[in-house]
mmCIF file of C-alpha atoms and ligand atoms in Angstrom:
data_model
loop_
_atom_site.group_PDB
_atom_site.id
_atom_site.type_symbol
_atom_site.label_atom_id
_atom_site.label_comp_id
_atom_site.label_asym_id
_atom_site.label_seq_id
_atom_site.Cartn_x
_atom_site.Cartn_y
_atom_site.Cartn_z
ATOM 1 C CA UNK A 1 19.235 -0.711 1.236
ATOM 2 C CA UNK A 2 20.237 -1.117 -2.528
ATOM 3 C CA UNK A 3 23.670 0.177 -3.312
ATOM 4 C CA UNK A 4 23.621 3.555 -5.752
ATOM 5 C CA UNK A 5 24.645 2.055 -9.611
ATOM 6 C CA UNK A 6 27.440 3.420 -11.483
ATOM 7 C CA UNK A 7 26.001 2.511 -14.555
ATOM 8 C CA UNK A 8 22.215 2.863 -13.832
ATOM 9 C CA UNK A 9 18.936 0.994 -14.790
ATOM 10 C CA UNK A 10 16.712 3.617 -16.103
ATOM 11 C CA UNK A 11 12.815 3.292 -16.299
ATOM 12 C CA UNK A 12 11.107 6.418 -18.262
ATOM 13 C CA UNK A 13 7.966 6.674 -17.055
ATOM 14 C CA UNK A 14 5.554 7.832 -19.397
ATOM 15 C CA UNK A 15 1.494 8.314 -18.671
ATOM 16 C CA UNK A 16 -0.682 8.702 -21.956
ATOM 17 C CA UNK A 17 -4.526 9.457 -21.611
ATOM 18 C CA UNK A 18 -5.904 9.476 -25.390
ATOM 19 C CA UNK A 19 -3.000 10.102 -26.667
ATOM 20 C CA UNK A 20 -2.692 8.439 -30.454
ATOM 21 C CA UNK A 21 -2.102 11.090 -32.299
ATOM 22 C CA UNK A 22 1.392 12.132 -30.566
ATOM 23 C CA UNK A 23 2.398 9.018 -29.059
ATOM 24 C CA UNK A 24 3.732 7.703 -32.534
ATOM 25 C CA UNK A 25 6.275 11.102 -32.556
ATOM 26 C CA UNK A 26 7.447 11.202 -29.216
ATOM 27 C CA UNK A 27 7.640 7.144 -28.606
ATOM 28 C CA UNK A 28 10.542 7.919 -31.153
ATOM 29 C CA UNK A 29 12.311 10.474 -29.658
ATOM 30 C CA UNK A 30 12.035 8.892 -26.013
ATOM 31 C CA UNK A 31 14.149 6.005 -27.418
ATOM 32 C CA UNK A 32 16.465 7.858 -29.739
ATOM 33 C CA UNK A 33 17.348 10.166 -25.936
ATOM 34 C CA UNK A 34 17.298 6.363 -24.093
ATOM 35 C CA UNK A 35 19.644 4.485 -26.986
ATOM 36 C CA UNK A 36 22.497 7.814 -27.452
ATOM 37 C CA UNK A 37 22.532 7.669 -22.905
ATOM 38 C CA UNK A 38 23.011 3.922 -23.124
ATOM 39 C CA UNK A 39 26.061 4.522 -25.975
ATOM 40 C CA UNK A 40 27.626 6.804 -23.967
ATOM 41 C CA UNK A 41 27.563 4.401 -21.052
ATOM 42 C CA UNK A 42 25.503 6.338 -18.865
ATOM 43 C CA UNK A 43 22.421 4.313 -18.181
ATOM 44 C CA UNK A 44 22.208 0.589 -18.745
ATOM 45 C CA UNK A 45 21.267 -1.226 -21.972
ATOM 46 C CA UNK A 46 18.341 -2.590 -19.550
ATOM 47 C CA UNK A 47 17.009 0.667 -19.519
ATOM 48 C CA UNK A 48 13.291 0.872 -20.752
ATOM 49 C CA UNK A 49 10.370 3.021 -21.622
ATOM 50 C CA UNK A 50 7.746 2.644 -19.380
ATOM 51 C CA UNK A 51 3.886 3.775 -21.039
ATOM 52 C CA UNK A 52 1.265 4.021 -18.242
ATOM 53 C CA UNK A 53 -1.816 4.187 -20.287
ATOM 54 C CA UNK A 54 -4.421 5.575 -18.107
ATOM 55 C CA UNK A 55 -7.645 4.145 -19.391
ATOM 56 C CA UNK A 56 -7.768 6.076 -22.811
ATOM 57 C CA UNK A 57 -10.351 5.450 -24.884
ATOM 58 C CA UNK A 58 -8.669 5.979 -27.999
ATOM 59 C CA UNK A 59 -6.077 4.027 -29.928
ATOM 60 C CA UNK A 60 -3.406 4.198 -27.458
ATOM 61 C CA UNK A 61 -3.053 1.488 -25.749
ATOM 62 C CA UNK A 62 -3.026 -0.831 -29.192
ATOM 63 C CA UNK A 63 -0.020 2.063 -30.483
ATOM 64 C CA UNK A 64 1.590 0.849 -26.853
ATOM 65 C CA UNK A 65 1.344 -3.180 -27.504
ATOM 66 C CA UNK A 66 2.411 -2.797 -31.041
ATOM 67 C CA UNK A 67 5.575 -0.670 -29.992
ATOM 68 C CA UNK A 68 6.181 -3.680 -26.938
ATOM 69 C CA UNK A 69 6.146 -6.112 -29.646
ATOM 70 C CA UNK A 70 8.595 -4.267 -31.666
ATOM 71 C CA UNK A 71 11.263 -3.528 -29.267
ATOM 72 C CA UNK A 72 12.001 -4.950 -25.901
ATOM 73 C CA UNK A 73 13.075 -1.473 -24.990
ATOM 74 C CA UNK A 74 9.035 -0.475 -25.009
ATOM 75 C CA UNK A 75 6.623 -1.409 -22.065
ATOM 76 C CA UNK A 76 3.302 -0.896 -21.122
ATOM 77 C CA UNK A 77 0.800 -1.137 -18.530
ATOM 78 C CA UNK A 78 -2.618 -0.006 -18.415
ATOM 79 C CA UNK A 79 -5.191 1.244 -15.750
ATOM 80 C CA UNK A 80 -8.712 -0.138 -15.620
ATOM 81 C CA UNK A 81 -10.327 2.771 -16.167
ATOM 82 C CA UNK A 82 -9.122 6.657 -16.675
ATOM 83 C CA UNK A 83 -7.792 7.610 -12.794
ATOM 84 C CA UNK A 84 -5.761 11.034 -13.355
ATOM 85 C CA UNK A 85 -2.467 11.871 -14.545
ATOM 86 C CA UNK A 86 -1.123 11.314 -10.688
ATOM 87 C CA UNK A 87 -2.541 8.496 -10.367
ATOM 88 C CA UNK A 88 -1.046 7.082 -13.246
ATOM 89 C CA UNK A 89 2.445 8.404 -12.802
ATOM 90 C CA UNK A 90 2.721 6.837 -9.234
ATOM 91 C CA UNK A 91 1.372 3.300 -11.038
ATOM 92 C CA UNK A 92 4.145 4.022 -13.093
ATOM 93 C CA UNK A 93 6.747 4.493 -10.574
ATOM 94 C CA UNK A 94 6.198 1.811 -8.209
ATOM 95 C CA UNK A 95 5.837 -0.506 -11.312
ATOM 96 C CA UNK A 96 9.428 0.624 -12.331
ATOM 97 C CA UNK A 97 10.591 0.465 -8.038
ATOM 98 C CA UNK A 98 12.026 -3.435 -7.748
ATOM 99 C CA UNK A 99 12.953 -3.412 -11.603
ATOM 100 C CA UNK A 100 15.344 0.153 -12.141
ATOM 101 C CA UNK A 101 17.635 1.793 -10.397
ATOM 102 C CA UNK A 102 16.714 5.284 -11.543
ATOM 103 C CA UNK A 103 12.967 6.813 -13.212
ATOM 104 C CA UNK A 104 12.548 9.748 -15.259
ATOM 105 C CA UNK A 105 8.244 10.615 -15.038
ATOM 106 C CA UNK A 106 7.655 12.873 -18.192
ATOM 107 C CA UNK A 107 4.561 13.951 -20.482
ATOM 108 C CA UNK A 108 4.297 12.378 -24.043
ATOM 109 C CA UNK A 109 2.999 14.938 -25.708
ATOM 110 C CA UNK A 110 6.634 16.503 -26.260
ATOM 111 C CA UNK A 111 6.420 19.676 -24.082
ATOM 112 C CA UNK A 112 9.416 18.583 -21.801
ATOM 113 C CA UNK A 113 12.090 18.902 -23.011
ATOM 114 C CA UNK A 114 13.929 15.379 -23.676
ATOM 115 C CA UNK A 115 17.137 16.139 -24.150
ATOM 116 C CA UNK A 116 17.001 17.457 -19.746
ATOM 117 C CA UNK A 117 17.180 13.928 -18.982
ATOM 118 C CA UNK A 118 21.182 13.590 -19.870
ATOM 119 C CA UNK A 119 21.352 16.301 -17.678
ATOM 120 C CA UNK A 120 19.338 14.690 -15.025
ATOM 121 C CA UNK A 121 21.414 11.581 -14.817
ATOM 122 C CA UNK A 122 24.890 13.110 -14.539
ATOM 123 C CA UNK A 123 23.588 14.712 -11.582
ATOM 124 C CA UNK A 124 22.035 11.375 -9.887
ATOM 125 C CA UNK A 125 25.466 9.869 -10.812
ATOM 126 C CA UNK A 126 27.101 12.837 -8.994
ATOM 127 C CA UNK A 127 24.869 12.017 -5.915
ATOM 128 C CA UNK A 128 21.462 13.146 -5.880
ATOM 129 C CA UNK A 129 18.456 10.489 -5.487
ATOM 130 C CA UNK A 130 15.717 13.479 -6.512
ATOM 131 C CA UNK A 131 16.353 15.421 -9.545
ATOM 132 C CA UNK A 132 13.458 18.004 -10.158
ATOM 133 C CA UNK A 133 12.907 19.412 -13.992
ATOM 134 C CA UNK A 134 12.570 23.061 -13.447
ATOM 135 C CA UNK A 135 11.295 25.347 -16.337
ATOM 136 C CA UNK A 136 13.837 27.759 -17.404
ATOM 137 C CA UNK A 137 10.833 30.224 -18.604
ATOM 138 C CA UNK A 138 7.035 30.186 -19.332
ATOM 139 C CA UNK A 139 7.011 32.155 -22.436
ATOM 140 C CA UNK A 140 5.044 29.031 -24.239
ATOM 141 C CA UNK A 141 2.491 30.045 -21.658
ATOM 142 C CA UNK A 142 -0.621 32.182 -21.490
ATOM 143 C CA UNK A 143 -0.247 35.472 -19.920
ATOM 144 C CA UNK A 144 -3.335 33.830 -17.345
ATOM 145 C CA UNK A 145 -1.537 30.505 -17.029
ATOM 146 C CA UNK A 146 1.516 31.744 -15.848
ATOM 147 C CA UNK A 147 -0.093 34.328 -13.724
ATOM 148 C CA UNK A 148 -2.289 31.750 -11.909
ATOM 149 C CA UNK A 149 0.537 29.121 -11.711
ATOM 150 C CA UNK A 150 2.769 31.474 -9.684
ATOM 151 C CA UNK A 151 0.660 32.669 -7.545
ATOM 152 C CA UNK A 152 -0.293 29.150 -6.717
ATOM 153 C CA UNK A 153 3.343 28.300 -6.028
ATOM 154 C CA UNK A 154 3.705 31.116 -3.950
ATOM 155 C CA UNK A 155 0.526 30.667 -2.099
ATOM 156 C CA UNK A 156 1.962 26.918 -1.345
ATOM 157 C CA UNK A 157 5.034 28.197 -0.018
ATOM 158 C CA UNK A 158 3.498 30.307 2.244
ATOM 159 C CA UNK A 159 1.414 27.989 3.671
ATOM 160 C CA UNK A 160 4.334 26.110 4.490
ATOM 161 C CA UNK A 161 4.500 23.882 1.919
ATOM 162 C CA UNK A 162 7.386 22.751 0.287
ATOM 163 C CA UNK A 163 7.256 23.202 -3.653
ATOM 164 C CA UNK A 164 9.922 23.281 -6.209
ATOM 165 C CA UNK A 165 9.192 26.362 -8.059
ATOM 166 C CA UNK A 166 8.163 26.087 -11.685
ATOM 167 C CA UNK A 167 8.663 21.700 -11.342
ATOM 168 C CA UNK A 168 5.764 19.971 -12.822
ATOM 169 C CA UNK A 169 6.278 16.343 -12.970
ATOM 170 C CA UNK A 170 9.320 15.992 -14.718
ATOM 171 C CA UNK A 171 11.870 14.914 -12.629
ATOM 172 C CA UNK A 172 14.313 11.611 -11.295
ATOM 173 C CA UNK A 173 13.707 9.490 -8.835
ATOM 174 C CA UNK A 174 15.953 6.469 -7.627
ATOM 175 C CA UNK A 175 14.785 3.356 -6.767
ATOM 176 C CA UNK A 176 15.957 4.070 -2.733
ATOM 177 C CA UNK A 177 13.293 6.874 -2.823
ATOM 178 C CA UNK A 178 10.574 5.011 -4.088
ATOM 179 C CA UNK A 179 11.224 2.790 -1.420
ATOM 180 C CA UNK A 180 10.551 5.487 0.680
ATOM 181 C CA UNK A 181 7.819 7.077 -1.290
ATOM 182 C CA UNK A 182 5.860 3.440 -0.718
ATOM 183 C CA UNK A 183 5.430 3.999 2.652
ATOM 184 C CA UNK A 184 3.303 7.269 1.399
ATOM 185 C CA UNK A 185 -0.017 5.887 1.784
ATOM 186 C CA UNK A 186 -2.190 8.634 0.937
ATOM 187 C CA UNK A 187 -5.063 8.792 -1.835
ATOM 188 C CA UNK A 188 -4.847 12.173 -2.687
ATOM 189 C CA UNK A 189 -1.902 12.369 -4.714
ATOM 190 C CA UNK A 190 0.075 15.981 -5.355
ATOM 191 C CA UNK A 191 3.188 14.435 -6.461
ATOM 192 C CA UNK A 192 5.256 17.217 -6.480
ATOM 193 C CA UNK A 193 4.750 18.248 -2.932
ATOM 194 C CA UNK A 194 5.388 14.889 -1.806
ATOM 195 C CA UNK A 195 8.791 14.280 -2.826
ATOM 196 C CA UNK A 196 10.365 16.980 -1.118
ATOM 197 C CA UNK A 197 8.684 15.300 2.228
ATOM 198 C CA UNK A 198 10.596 12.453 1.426
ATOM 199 C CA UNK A 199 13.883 13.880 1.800
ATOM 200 C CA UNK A 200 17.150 12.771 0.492
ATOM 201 C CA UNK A 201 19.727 14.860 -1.322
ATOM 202 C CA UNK A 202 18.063 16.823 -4.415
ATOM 203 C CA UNK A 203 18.832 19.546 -6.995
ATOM 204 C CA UNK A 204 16.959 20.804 -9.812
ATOM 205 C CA UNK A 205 18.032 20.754 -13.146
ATOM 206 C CA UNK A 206 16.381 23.167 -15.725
ATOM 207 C CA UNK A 207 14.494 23.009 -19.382
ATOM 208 C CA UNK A 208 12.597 24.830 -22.181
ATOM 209 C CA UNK A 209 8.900 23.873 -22.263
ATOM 210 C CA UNK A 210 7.712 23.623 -25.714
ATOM 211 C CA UNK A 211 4.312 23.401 -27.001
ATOM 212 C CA UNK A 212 2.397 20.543 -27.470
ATOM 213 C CA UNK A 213 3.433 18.406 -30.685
ATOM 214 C CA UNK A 214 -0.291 17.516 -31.335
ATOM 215 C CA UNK A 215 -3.525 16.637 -29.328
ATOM 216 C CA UNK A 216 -4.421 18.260 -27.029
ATOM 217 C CA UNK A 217 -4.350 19.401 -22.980
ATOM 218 C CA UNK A 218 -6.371 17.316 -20.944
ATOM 219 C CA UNK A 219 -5.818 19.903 -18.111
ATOM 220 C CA UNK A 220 -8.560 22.190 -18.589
ATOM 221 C CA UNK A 221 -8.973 25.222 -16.324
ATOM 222 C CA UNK A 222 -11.520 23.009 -13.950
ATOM 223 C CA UNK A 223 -8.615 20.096 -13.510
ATOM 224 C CA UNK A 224 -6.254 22.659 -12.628
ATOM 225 C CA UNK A 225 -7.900 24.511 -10.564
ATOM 226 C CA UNK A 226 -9.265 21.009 -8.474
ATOM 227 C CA UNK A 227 -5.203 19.671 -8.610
ATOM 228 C CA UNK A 228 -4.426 23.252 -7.110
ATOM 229 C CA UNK A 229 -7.170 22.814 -4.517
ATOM 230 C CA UNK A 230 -5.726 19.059 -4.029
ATOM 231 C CA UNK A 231 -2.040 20.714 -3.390
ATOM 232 C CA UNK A 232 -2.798 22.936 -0.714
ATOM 233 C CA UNK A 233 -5.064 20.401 0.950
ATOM 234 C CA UNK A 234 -2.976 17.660 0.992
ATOM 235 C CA UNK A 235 0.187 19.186 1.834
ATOM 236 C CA UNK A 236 -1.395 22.376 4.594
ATOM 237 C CA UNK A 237 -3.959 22.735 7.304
ATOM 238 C CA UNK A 238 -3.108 26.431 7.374
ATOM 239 C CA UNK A 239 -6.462 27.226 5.322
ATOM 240 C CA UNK A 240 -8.199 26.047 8.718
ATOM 241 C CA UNK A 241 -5.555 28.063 11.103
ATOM 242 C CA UNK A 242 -6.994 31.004 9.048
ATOM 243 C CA UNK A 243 -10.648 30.191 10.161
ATOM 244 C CA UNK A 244 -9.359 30.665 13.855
ATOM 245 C CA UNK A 245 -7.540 33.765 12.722
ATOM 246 C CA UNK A 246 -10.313 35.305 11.450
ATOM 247 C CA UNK A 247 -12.789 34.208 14.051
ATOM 248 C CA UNK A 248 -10.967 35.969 16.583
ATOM 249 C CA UNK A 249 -10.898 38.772 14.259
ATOM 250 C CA UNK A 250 -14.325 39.257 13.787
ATOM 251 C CA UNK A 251 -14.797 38.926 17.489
ATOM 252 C CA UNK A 252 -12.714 41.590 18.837
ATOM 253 C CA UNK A 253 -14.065 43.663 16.125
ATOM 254 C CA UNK A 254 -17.525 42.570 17.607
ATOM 255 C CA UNK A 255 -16.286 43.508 20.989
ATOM 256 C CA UNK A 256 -15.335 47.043 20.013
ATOM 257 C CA UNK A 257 -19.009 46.960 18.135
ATOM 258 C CA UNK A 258 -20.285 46.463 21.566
ATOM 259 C CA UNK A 259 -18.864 49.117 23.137
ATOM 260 C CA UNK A 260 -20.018 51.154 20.588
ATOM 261 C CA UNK A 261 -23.532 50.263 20.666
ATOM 262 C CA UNK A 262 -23.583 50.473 24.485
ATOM 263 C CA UNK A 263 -21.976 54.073 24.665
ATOM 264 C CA UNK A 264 -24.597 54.571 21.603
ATOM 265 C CA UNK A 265 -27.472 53.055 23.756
ATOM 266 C CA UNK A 266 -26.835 55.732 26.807
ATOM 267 C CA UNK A 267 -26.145 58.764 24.234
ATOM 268 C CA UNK A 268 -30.248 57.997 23.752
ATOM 269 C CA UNK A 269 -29.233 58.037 19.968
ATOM 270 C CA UNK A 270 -30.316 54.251 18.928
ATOM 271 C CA UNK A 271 -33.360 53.292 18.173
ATOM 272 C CA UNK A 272 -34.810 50.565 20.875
ATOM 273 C CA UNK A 273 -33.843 46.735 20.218
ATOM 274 C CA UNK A 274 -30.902 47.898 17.650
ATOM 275 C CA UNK A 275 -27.987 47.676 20.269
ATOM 276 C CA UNK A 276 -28.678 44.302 21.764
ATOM 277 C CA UNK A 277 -29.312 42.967 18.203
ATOM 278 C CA UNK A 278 -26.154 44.011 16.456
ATOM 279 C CA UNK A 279 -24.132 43.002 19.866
ATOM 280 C CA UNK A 280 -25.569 39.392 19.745
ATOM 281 C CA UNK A 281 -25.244 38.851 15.580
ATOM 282 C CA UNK A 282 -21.620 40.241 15.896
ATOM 283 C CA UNK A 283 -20.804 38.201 19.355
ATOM 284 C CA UNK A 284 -22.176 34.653 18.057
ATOM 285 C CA UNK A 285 -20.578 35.437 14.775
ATOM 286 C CA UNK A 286 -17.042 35.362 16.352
ATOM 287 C CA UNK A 287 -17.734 32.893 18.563
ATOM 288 C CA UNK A 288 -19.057 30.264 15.591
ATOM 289 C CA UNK A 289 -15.685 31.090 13.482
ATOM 290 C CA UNK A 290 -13.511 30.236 16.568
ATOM 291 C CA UNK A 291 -15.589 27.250 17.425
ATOM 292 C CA UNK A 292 -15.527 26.349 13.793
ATOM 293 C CA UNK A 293 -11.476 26.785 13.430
ATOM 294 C CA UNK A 294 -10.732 24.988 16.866
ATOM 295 C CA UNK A 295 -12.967 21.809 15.159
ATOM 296 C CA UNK A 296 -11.157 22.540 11.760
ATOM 297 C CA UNK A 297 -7.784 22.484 14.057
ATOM 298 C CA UNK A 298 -9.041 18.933 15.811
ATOM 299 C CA UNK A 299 -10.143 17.803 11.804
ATOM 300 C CA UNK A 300 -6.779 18.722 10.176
ATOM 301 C CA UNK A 301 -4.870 16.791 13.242
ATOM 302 C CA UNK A 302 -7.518 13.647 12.085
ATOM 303 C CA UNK A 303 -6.792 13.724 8.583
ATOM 304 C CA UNK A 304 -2.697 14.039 8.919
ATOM 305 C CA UNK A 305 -3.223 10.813 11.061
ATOM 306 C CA UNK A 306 -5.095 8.641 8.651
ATOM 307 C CA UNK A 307 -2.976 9.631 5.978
ATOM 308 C CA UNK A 308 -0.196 7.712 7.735
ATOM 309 C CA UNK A 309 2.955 9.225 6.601
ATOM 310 C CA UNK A 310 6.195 7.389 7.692
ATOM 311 C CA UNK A 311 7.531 9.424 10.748
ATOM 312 C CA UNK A 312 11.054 8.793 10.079
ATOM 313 C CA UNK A 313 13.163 7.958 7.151
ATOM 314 C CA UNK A 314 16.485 6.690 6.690
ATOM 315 C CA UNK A 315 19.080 7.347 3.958
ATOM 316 C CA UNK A 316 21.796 5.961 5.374
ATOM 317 C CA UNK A 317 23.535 3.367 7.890
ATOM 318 C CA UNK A 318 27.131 2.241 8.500
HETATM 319 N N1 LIG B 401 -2.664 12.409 -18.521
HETATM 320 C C1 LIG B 401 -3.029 11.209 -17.899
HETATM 321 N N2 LIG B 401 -4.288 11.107 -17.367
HETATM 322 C C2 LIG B 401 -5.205 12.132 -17.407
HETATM 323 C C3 LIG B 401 -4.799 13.355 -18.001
HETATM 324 C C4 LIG B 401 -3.526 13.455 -18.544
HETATM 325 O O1 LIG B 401 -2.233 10.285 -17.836
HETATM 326 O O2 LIG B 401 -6.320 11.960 -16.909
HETATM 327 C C5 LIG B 401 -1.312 12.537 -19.090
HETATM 328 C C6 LIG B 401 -1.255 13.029 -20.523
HETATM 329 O O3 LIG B 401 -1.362 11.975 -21.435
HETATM 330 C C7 LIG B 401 0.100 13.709 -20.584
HETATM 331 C C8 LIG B 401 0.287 14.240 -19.173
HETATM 332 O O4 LIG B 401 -0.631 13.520 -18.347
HETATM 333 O O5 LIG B 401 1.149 12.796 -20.858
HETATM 334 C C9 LIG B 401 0.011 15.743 -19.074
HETATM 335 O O6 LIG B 401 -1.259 16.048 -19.596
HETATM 336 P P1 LIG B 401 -1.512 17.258 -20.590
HETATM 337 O O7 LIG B 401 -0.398 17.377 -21.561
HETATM 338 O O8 LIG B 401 -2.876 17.078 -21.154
HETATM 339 O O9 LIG B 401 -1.513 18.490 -19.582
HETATM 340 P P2 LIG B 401 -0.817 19.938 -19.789
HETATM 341 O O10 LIG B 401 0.580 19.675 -20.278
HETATM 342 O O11 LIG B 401 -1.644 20.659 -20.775
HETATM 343 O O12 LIG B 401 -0.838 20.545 -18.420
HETATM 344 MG MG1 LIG B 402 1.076 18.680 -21.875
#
């Protein structure tokens, strides 16, 4: 296992998807935040700014191999073809694994705050190997975007997943957890849940959000809504558990509906072919849902098998 670096290697991880028109602004500021940690003697003068373009289709990836060619400080590589901002964070990350000792993933379109990552390192140099970027506040946000983003982080959490409230995907990694996170084989990628599966020791370190310097969002209400959907797939089978749930739900209910209809049937009050009707449409009701959620129960056992998560990991060893 690598030793932890006093003066780390630090890889900031950047993805751009058709980004041009902020990447020259913020390509600035990234390295002004990397050169003033690496004169202080916090990270190394290795350190490097890592673009992930993500198959844009715009000027971006000629801004990235003019900025290379610049400065050695700059580096780029590019997807094939446009994959999702996950997708092109973990390229990204495992790209930086063998060559850093530490990564900082952040937007480039300025809305993290840049100045966090100071912050970020003094606390991986006081002995975390995860350091998650936590928003301070959402007042930048719409009054539906924070509402919906809550209740999604609460609705994780009580599914049993583990979230870091109000963490997007700004945070620090070391190169020992990437080793880890490799062994994550999965194709469905929620980032943020995954971490905190990996373990190791972690705090949080907070920011101010800011709006975008220019472009704009290329997470409109459908991508959220499907990376949402993604999270609590990938990380819970408790939506299935609550097929079961209800299943036996609806068949007690249908039980009591039974006894109903029966004590109906002798009263003489029911018309003729009613009872047995409603008794069978409420009894195979039930029994579908049940017979649905024990198959759901068999499916979600399937797909945490394929997805081959390492059953143990180790952070240390004398
Ligand atoms: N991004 C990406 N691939 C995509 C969509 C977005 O790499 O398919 C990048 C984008 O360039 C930005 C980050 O992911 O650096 C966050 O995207 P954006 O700012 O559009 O999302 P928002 O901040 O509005 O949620
Ligand atoms: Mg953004």
């Amino acid at each position: 296992m690598k030793e932890r670096a006093s003066v780390p290697v630090l890889y900031i991880i950047v993805p751009c998807y058709n980004e041009q028109e902020v990447l020259p602004i913020t390509s600035g500021q990234f390295l002004a935040q990397l050169q003033s940690m690496a004169a202080s003697g916090k990270v190394s003068a290795q350190s490097k700014i890592l673009f992930v373009d993500d198959g844009s289709r715009d000027g971006t990836w000629d801004i990235i191999t003019r900025l290379a060619a610049d400065d050695a400080r700059f580096a780029g590589i590019r997807q094939s073809r446009n994959r999702g901002h996950q997708n092109a964070v973990l390229a990204g990350l495992m790209e930086a694994k063998d060559r850093a000792d530490i990564t900082i993933s952040i937007d480039c379109d300025g809305q993290d705050d840049i100045s966090a990552m100071e912050k970020m390192v003094d606390e991986y140099r006081a002995g975390s190997e995860i350091v998650y970027g936590v928003r301070s506040s959402r007042r930048t946000d719409t009054f539906f975007k924070r509402f919906t983003a809550q209740s999604f982080y609460r609705l994780l959490r009580h599914w049993g997943a583990e979230v870091v409230f109000n963490h997007a995907d700004y945070r620090l990694v070391s190169s020992r957890v990437l080793e880890a996170f490799a062994d994550f084989h999965e194709v469905n990628l929620f980032l943020r849940g995954m971490f905190p599966l990996v373990g190791f020791k972690s705090t949080c370190v907070s920011y101010e959000r800011h709006e975008r310097i220019a472009g704009k969002s290329h997470y409109p209400l459908a991508k959220m809504l499907a990376l949402a959907f993604d999270g609590i797939t990938s990380l819970s089978v408790k939506p299935v558990r609550i097929i079961t749930m209800l299943g036996i739900f609806v068949s007690l209910l249908s039980f009591a509906g039974v006894v109903w209809t029966v004590i109906d049937y002798f009263l003489g009050e029911s018309v003729i072919g009613w009872a047995s009707t409603v008794c069978i449409v409420c009894f195979i009701g039930g029994v579908q849902l049940v017979s649905l959620g024990i198959l759901g129960e068999y499916i979600g056992k399937i797909y945490l098998e394929v997805k081959a998560r390492p059953r143990y990991i180790i952070s240390e060893r004398t």
